[in-house]
């Protein structure tokens, strides 16, 4: 698993008292299901007292992760759709049509990440399925189906060694900050995902700019702290600073 994805399944295991390494090799089927479930719950609508869940969803993976997962689970789309339907039934959600999941290869998605979206109509599903007919096919998606743009990097910028390590509620593995922008939040398009209801969908960012790592609060509801002080403006990070996001504590380290 890529070092920039902090998936709910790993958090749940840690909080249940099982000490495990959060970052393992390759994207797992359960991680894709967790991401799809989160997108489903984030996009519920209401009608006459019933919660209506979206029934057309996609999950985009890095081509290497996609190929490895497909090799292990050829009927991946169908398995995910069945599991997601069981979750919807357990939660009492109403589905207006048969639930469909399309898993696709997308070179824009970083290794170890899962980017999910709700599709607006069956034509999008057909388009994605058709695009995946060949192993080297590329996929397109309407701009509105992508929750947030993936950050781009300036190839001329040299980023010095720096890490972010989860300390609370359980100890995690160091995460190398090797991109110019690292996003933290609840939505599964973030680089570091903290699936906690108090965490905003896009909560905070760490940016490397002008030779310094800077922490930004992205107008989050519950705020972010550095060394117990609330962030009200961009804060330069120093070695061994403690970043707190709704009870999740990370230590920042750099050489």
mmCIF file of C-alpha atoms in Angstrom:
data_model
loop_
_atom_site.group_PDB
_atom_site.id
_atom_site.type_symbol
_atom_site.label_atom_id
_atom_site.label_comp_id
_atom_site.label_asym_id
_atom_site.label_seq_id
_atom_site.Cartn_x
_atom_site.Cartn_y
_atom_site.Cartn_z
ATOM 1 C CA UNK A 1 0.000 0.000 0.000
ATOM 2 C CA UNK A 2 1.289 3.452 -0.834
ATOM 3 C CA UNK A 3 2.563 5.477 2.064
ATOM 4 C CA UNK A 4 0.069 8.287 1.471
ATOM 5 C CA UNK A 5 -3.179 6.454 2.171
ATOM 6 C CA UNK A 6 -4.500 6.123 5.726
ATOM 7 C CA UNK A 7 -7.461 3.837 5.216
ATOM 8 C CA UNK A 8 -10.374 3.349 7.576
ATOM 9 C CA UNK A 9 -9.887 -0.403 7.821
ATOM 10 C CA UNK A 10 -6.408 0.116 9.273
ATOM 11 C CA UNK A 11 -7.675 2.728 11.726
ATOM 12 C CA UNK A 12 -10.464 0.406 12.825
ATOM 13 C CA UNK A 13 -8.040 -2.452 13.478
ATOM 14 C CA UNK A 14 -5.754 -0.171 15.484
ATOM 15 C CA UNK A 15 -8.608 1.206 17.595
ATOM 16 C CA UNK A 16 -9.822 -2.320 18.322
ATOM 17 C CA UNK A 17 -6.480 -2.979 19.960
ATOM 18 C CA UNK A 18 -4.836 -4.979 17.199
ATOM 19 C CA UNK A 19 -1.319 -3.678 16.679
ATOM 20 C CA UNK A 20 -0.571 -4.008 12.983
ATOM 21 C CA UNK A 21 1.461 -2.208 10.372
ATOM 22 C CA UNK A 22 -0.924 0.174 8.601
ATOM 23 C CA UNK A 23 0.926 0.266 5.310
ATOM 24 C CA UNK A 24 1.183 -3.109 3.605
ATOM 25 C CA UNK A 25 1.879 -4.134 0.036
ATOM 26 C CA UNK A 26 -0.774 -3.408 -2.597
ATOM 27 C CA UNK A 27 -4.332 -2.118 -2.473
ATOM 28 C CA UNK A 28 -6.668 -4.664 -0.892
ATOM 29 C CA UNK A 29 -10.275 -5.401 -1.863
ATOM 30 C CA UNK A 30 -11.509 -4.360 1.604
ATOM 31 C CA UNK A 31 -9.870 -0.947 1.188
ATOM 32 C CA UNK A 32 -11.706 -0.376 -2.087
ATOM 33 C CA UNK A 33 -14.965 -1.421 -0.414
ATOM 34 C CA UNK A 34 -14.338 0.944 2.516
ATOM 35 C CA UNK A 35 -13.727 3.824 0.100
ATOM 36 C CA UNK A 36 -16.887 3.028 -1.889
ATOM 37 C CA UNK A 37 -18.936 2.823 1.317
ATOM 38 C CA UNK A 38 -17.664 6.246 2.378
ATOM 39 C CA UNK A 39 -18.587 7.804 -0.968
ATOM 40 C CA UNK A 40 -22.013 6.188 -0.789
ATOM 41 C CA UNK A 41 -22.659 7.580 2.713
ATOM 42 C CA UNK A 42 -21.353 11.023 1.679
ATOM 43 C CA UNK A 43 -23.831 11.210 -1.201
ATOM 44 C CA UNK A 44 -27.083 10.125 0.395
ATOM 45 C CA UNK A 45 -30.259 12.002 -0.475
ATOM 46 C CA UNK A 46 -33.552 12.032 1.387
ATOM 47 C CA UNK A 47 -37.111 11.594 0.177
ATOM 48 C CA UNK A 48 -40.201 11.096 2.349
ATOM 49 C CA UNK A 49 -38.072 10.129 5.320
ATOM 50 C CA UNK A 50 -36.018 7.521 3.442
ATOM 51 C CA UNK A 51 -32.294 7.778 2.782
ATOM 52 C CA UNK A 52 -31.563 7.103 -0.879
ATOM 53 C CA UNK A 53 -28.111 5.818 -1.786
ATOM 54 C CA UNK A 54 -26.423 6.291 -5.168
ATOM 55 C CA UNK A 55 -26.415 3.107 -7.234
ATOM 56 C CA UNK A 56 -23.718 3.879 -9.828
ATOM 57 C CA UNK A 57 -20.183 4.197 -8.447
ATOM 58 C CA UNK A 58 -16.624 3.989 -9.718
ATOM 59 C CA UNK A 59 -13.281 3.271 -8.075
ATOM 60 C CA UNK A 60 -10.071 4.405 -9.761
ATOM 61 C CA UNK A 61 -6.728 2.745 -9.014
ATOM 62 C CA UNK A 62 -3.170 3.162 -10.135
ATOM 63 C CA UNK A 63 -2.618 0.751 -13.072
ATOM 64 C CA UNK A 64 -0.152 -1.361 -11.089
ATOM 65 C CA UNK A 65 -2.568 -1.689 -8.149
ATOM 66 C CA UNK A 66 -5.451 -2.340 -10.548
ATOM 67 C CA UNK A 67 -3.640 -5.138 -12.388
ATOM 68 C CA UNK A 68 -2.530 -6.820 -9.154
ATOM 69 C CA UNK A 69 -6.025 -6.670 -7.635
ATOM 70 C CA UNK A 70 -7.695 -7.899 -10.858
ATOM 71 C CA UNK A 71 -5.279 -10.821 -10.994
ATOM 72 C CA UNK A 72 -6.305 -11.858 -7.473
ATOM 73 C CA UNK A 73 -10.029 -11.149 -7.951
ATOM 74 C CA UNK A 74 -11.193 -11.288 -11.598
ATOM 75 C CA UNK A 75 -14.868 -10.657 -10.705
ATOM 76 C CA UNK A 76 -13.940 -7.633 -8.600
ATOM 77 C CA UNK A 77 -16.723 -5.306 -9.785
ATOM 78 C CA UNK A 78 -19.454 -7.856 -9.062
ATOM 79 C CA UNK A 79 -18.056 -8.767 -5.632
ATOM 80 C CA UNK A 80 -17.815 -5.124 -4.599
ATOM 81 C CA UNK A 81 -21.336 -4.405 -5.831
ATOM 82 C CA UNK A 82 -22.731 -7.336 -3.819
ATOM 83 C CA UNK A 83 -20.888 -6.313 -0.656
ATOM 84 C CA UNK A 84 -21.904 -2.683 -1.074
ATOM 85 C CA UNK A 85 -25.547 -3.711 -1.573
ATOM 86 C CA UNK A 86 -25.417 -5.670 1.699
ATOM 87 C CA UNK A 87 -24.052 -2.579 3.449
ATOM 88 C CA UNK A 88 -26.832 -0.441 1.970
ATOM 89 C CA UNK A 89 -29.449 -2.965 3.113
ATOM 90 C CA UNK A 90 -27.953 -3.138 6.606
ATOM 91 C CA UNK A 91 -28.091 0.655 6.855
ATOM 92 C CA UNK A 92 -31.663 0.789 5.557
ATOM 93 C CA UNK A 93 -30.721 2.769 2.451
ATOM 94 C CA UNK A 94 -33.051 2.745 -0.548
ATOM 95 C CA UNK A 95 -31.544 1.891 -3.949
ATOM 96 C CA UNK A 96 -33.589 3.103 -6.935
ATOM 97 C CA UNK A 97 -31.951 0.651 -9.322
ATOM 98 C CA UNK A 98 -29.479 -2.221 -9.413
ATOM 99 C CA UNK A 99 -26.215 -1.225 -7.769
ATOM 100 C CA UNK A 100 -23.251 -1.183 -10.146
ATOM 101 C CA UNK A 101 -19.558 -0.665 -9.410
ATOM 102 C CA UNK A 102 -16.892 -0.057 -12.048
ATOM 103 C CA UNK A 103 -13.228 -0.405 -11.061
ATOM 104 C CA UNK A 104 -10.892 1.292 -13.535
ATOM 105 C CA UNK A 105 -7.209 1.931 -14.195
ATOM 106 C CA UNK A 106 -6.116 5.556 -13.953
ATOM 107 C CA UNK A 107 -2.436 6.569 -14.179
ATOM 108 C CA UNK A 108 -3.291 9.891 -12.471
ATOM 109 C CA UNK A 109 -4.006 8.033 -9.223
ATOM 110 C CA UNK A 110 -0.995 7.529 -6.994
ATOM 111 C CA UNK A 111 0.173 4.072 -6.005
ATOM 112 C CA UNK A 112 -1.711 2.758 -2.996
ATOM 113 C CA UNK A 113 -4.615 5.191 -3.360
ATOM 114 C CA UNK A 114 -8.292 4.591 -4.130
ATOM 115 C CA UNK A 115 -10.324 7.432 -5.680
ATOM 116 C CA UNK A 116 -14.067 6.819 -5.794
ATOM 117 C CA UNK A 117 -16.907 8.814 -7.329
ATOM 118 C CA UNK A 118 -20.631 8.652 -7.911
ATOM 119 C CA UNK A 119 -21.530 8.372 -11.592
ATOM 120 C CA UNK A 120 -24.429 10.459 -12.835
ATOM 121 C CA UNK A 121 -26.049 8.058 -15.300
ATOM 122 C CA UNK A 122 -25.786 4.561 -16.833
ATOM 123 C CA UNK A 123 -24.096 5.985 -19.930
ATOM 124 C CA UNK A 124 -21.026 6.775 -17.828
ATOM 125 C CA UNK A 125 -20.891 3.160 -16.655
ATOM 126 C CA UNK A 126 -21.064 1.921 -20.248
ATOM 127 C CA UNK A 127 -18.382 4.404 -21.254
ATOM 128 C CA UNK A 128 -16.018 3.210 -18.530
ATOM 129 C CA UNK A 129 -16.661 -0.466 -19.198
ATOM 130 C CA UNK A 130 -16.021 0.075 -22.904
ATOM 131 C CA UNK A 131 -12.831 1.994 -22.201
ATOM 132 C CA UNK A 132 -11.481 -0.931 -20.183
ATOM 133 C CA UNK A 133 -11.760 -3.369 -23.070
ATOM 134 C CA UNK A 134 -7.982 -3.383 -23.606
ATOM 135 C CA UNK A 135 -5.173 -3.526 -21.012
ATOM 136 C CA UNK A 136 -3.674 -0.263 -22.248
ATOM 137 C CA UNK A 137 -6.934 1.626 -22.562
ATOM 138 C CA UNK A 138 -7.303 4.974 -20.883
ATOM 139 C CA UNK A 139 -10.460 6.106 -19.129
ATOM 140 C CA UNK A 140 -12.242 9.427 -19.160
ATOM 141 C CA UNK A 141 -14.674 10.817 -16.624
ATOM 142 C CA UNK A 142 -16.798 13.911 -16.439
ATOM 143 C CA UNK A 143 -15.125 16.627 -14.393
ATOM 144 C CA UNK A 144 -18.043 16.684 -11.974
ATOM 145 C CA UNK A 145 -17.512 13.035 -11.077
ATOM 146 C CA UNK A 146 -14.082 13.732 -9.594
ATOM 147 C CA UNK A 147 -14.481 15.040 -6.052
ATOM 148 C CA UNK A 148 -11.252 17.024 -5.988
ATOM 149 C CA UNK A 149 -8.351 17.471 -8.421
ATOM 150 C CA UNK A 150 -5.193 15.544 -7.811
ATOM 151 C CA UNK A 151 -2.317 17.851 -6.898
ATOM 152 C CA UNK A 152 0.321 18.518 -9.534
ATOM 153 C CA UNK A 153 4.003 18.908 -8.781
ATOM 154 C CA UNK A 154 6.766 21.077 -10.169
ATOM 155 C CA UNK A 155 9.430 18.592 -11.336
ATOM 156 C CA UNK A 156 12.134 21.199 -10.718
ATOM 157 C CA UNK A 157 11.449 21.392 -6.977
ATOM 158 C CA UNK A 158 13.645 19.167 -4.817
ATOM 159 C CA UNK A 159 11.795 18.158 -1.660
ATOM 160 C CA UNK A 160 14.036 17.389 1.343
ATOM 161 C CA UNK A 161 13.432 14.231 3.421
ATOM 162 C CA UNK A 162 10.483 14.675 5.762
ATOM 163 C CA UNK A 163 7.952 12.348 7.384
ATOM 164 C CA UNK A 164 4.607 12.389 9.147
ATOM 165 C CA UNK A 165 3.965 9.607 11.678
ATOM 166 C CA UNK A 166 0.672 8.830 13.398
ATOM 167 C CA UNK A 167 1.161 8.745 17.186
ATOM 168 C CA UNK A 168 -2.436 8.687 18.484
ATOM 169 C CA UNK A 169 -4.811 6.824 18.739
ATOM 170 C CA UNK A 170 -2.292 4.157 17.668
ATOM 171 C CA UNK A 171 1.270 4.246 16.419
ATOM 172 C CA UNK A 172 1.623 4.123 12.631
ATOM 173 C CA UNK A 173 4.467 3.831 10.160
ATOM 174 C CA UNK A 174 6.309 6.996 9.020
ATOM 175 C CA UNK A 175 4.783 8.499 5.855
ATOM 176 C CA UNK A 176 7.325 10.151 3.550
ATOM 177 C CA UNK A 177 6.250 13.646 2.467
ATOM 178 C CA UNK A 178 7.606 13.501 -1.064
ATOM 179 C CA UNK A 179 4.978 15.647 -2.807
ATOM 180 C CA UNK A 180 4.693 19.404 -2.838
ATOM 181 C CA UNK A 181 1.136 19.241 -1.512
ATOM 182 C CA UNK A 182 -0.127 16.659 0.967
ATOM 183 C CA UNK A 183 -3.830 16.798 1.767
ATOM 184 C CA UNK A 184 -5.377 15.539 5.007
ATOM 185 C CA UNK A 185 -9.089 14.903 5.452
ATOM 186 C CA UNK A 186 -12.014 12.508 5.521
ATOM 187 C CA UNK A 187 -12.659 12.329 1.772
ATOM 188 C CA UNK A 188 -10.936 9.447 0.015
ATOM 189 C CA UNK A 189 -9.225 11.703 -2.532
ATOM 190 C CA UNK A 190 -6.922 13.049 0.192
ATOM 191 C CA UNK A 191 -3.346 11.840 0.465
ATOM 192 C CA UNK A 192 -3.805 11.078 4.174
ATOM 193 C CA UNK A 193 -7.324 9.874 4.938
ATOM 194 C CA UNK A 194 -8.691 10.140 8.482
ATOM 195 C CA UNK A 195 -12.141 8.571 8.469
ATOM 196 C CA UNK A 196 -13.610 10.282 11.519
ATOM 197 C CA UNK A 197 -16.897 12.198 11.410
ATOM 198 C CA UNK A 198 -15.385 15.279 13.123
ATOM 199 C CA UNK A 199 -12.766 15.566 10.389
ATOM 200 C CA UNK A 200 -13.755 17.749 7.427
ATOM 201 C CA UNK A 201 -13.779 16.261 3.946
ATOM 202 C CA UNK A 202 -10.734 18.410 3.098
ATOM 203 C CA UNK A 203 -9.301 19.402 6.461
ATOM 204 C CA UNK A 204 -5.691 20.543 6.110
ATOM 205 C CA UNK A 205 -2.711 20.668 3.756
ATOM 206 C CA UNK A 206 1.031 20.469 4.138
ATOM 207 C CA UNK A 207 2.783 22.359 1.347
ATOM 208 C CA UNK A 208 6.470 22.549 0.571
ATOM 209 C CA UNK A 209 7.104 26.079 -0.635
ATOM 210 C CA UNK A 210 10.098 28.424 -0.559
ATOM 211 C CA UNK A 211 12.224 25.810 1.195
ATOM 212 C CA UNK A 212 9.756 25.292 4.052
ATOM 213 C CA UNK A 213 6.956 22.853 4.908
ATOM 214 C CA UNK A 214 3.837 24.899 5.690
ATOM 215 C CA UNK A 215 0.627 23.696 7.356
ATOM 216 C CA UNK A 216 -2.694 25.163 6.167
ATOM 217 C CA UNK A 217 -6.131 24.766 7.738
ATOM 218 C CA UNK A 218 -8.572 24.386 4.826
ATOM 219 C CA UNK A 219 -11.391 26.180 6.687
ATOM 220 C CA UNK A 220 -12.156 22.971 8.569
ATOM 221 C CA UNK A 221 -15.059 22.851 11.006
ATOM 222 C CA UNK A 222 -13.094 21.606 14.015
ATOM 223 C CA UNK A 223 -9.698 23.092 13.213
ATOM 224 C CA UNK A 224 -6.144 21.800 13.352
ATOM 225 C CA UNK A 225 -3.484 22.399 15.996
ATOM 226 C CA UNK A 226 0.301 22.476 16.035
ATOM 227 C CA UNK A 227 1.812 21.814 19.467
ATOM 228 C CA UNK A 228 -1.665 22.397 20.984
ATOM 229 C CA UNK A 229 -1.985 25.863 19.391
ATOM 230 C CA UNK A 230 -4.861 26.355 16.936
ATOM 231 C CA UNK A 231 -3.781 27.133 13.381
ATOM 232 C CA UNK A 232 -5.333 30.417 12.233
ATOM 233 C CA UNK A 233 -2.887 31.166 9.414
ATOM 234 C CA UNK A 234 -0.248 29.151 7.508
ATOM 235 C CA UNK A 235 2.278 27.766 10.009
ATOM 236 C CA UNK A 236 5.873 26.763 9.171
ATOM 237 C CA UNK A 237 6.557 23.277 10.510
ATOM 238 C CA UNK A 238 9.626 22.526 12.588
ATOM 239 C CA UNK A 239 11.225 19.169 13.285
ATOM 240 C CA UNK A 240 9.192 17.168 15.861
ATOM 241 C CA UNK A 241 6.134 19.439 15.758
ATOM 242 C CA UNK A 242 2.908 17.680 16.787
ATOM 243 C CA UNK A 243 -0.049 18.132 14.418
ATOM 244 C CA UNK A 244 -3.484 17.371 15.883
ATOM 245 C CA UNK A 245 -6.580 16.691 13.759
ATOM 246 C CA UNK A 246 -9.657 15.903 15.859
ATOM 247 C CA UNK A 247 -7.810 13.641 18.290
ATOM 248 C CA UNK A 248 -5.445 12.134 15.712
ATOM 249 C CA UNK A 249 -1.893 13.219 16.501
ATOM 250 C CA UNK A 250 0.946 13.156 13.981
ATOM 251 C CA UNK A 251 4.591 14.002 14.553
ATOM 252 C CA UNK A 252 6.365 15.928 11.783
ATOM 253 C CA UNK A 253 10.056 15.136 11.250
ATOM 254 C CA UNK A 254 12.561 16.384 8.741
ATOM 255 C CA UNK A 255 16.295 16.261 8.219
#
